[in-house]
XYZ file of C-alpha atoms in Angstrom:
88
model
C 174.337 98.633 72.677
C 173.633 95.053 72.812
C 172.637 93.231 75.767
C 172.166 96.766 77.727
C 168.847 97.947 78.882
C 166.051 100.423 77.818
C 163.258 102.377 78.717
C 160.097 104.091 77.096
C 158.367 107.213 77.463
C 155.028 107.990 76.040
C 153.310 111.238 76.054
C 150.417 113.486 74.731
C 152.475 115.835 73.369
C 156.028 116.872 71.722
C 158.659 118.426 73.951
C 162.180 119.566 73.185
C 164.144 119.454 77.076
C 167.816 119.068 76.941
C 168.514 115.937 79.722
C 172.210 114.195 80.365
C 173.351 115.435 77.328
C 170.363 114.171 74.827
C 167.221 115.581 74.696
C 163.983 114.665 75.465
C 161.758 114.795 72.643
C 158.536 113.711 74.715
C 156.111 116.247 77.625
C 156.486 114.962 80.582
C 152.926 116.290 81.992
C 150.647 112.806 82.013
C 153.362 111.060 80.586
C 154.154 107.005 81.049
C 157.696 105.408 81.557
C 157.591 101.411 80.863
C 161.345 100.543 82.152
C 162.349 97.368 84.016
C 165.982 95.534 84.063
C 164.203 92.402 81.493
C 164.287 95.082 78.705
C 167.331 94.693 76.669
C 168.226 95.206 73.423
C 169.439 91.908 71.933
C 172.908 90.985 69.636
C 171.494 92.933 67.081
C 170.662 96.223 69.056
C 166.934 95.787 68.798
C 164.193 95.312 70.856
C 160.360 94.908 71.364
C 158.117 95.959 73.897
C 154.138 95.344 73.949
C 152.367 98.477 75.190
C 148.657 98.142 76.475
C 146.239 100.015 74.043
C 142.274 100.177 74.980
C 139.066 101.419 73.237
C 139.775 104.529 74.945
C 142.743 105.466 73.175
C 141.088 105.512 69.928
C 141.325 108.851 67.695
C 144.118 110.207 69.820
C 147.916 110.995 69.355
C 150.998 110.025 71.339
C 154.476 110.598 71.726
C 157.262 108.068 72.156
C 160.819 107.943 72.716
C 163.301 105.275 73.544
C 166.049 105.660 76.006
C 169.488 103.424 76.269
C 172.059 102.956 79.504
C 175.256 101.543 78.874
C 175.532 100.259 82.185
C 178.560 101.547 83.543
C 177.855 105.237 83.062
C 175.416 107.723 83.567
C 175.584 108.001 80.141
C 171.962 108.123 78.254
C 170.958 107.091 74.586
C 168.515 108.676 73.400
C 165.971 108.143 69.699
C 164.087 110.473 67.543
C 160.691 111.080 68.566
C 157.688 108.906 66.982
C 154.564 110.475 66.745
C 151.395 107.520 66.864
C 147.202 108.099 65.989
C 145.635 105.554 67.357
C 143.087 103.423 65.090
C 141.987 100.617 66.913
């Protein structure tokens, strides 16, 4: 939904955990949330977020997921999955 806001959740591994009436798609064990009131989708429903990648990561493989609030319900969006290798 336009103008609403989103989070992120990035893990090390896949996951299948029904949650609000979605599912989460992403393990929670190690897992990273970047979430913050600025991140809204825009008129178009999309959005972009720049996630911090180091040497470290390199050769290994992460899971994210997107959620959405409407902001007048508890109620959750939810994406597919998307499964990342790093190359850097």
């Amino acid at each position: 939904v336009p103008g609403t806001p989103f989070a992120v959740v990035a893990g090390a591994g896949p996951a299948e955990i029904p949650l609000l009436g979605g599912t989460l798609l992403v393990n929670l064990a190690a897992a990273q949330v970047w979430a913050s009131a600025s991140q809204q989708f825009d008129a178009s429903g999309k959005a972009s977020l720049d996630l911090p990648l180091h040497p470290g990561l390199a050769g290994t493989q992460h899971y994210l997921q997107w959620f959405g609030y409407d902001g007048s319900t508890l109620l959750l969006t939810f994406s597919n999955a998307l499964g990342v290798d790093v190359i850097l």
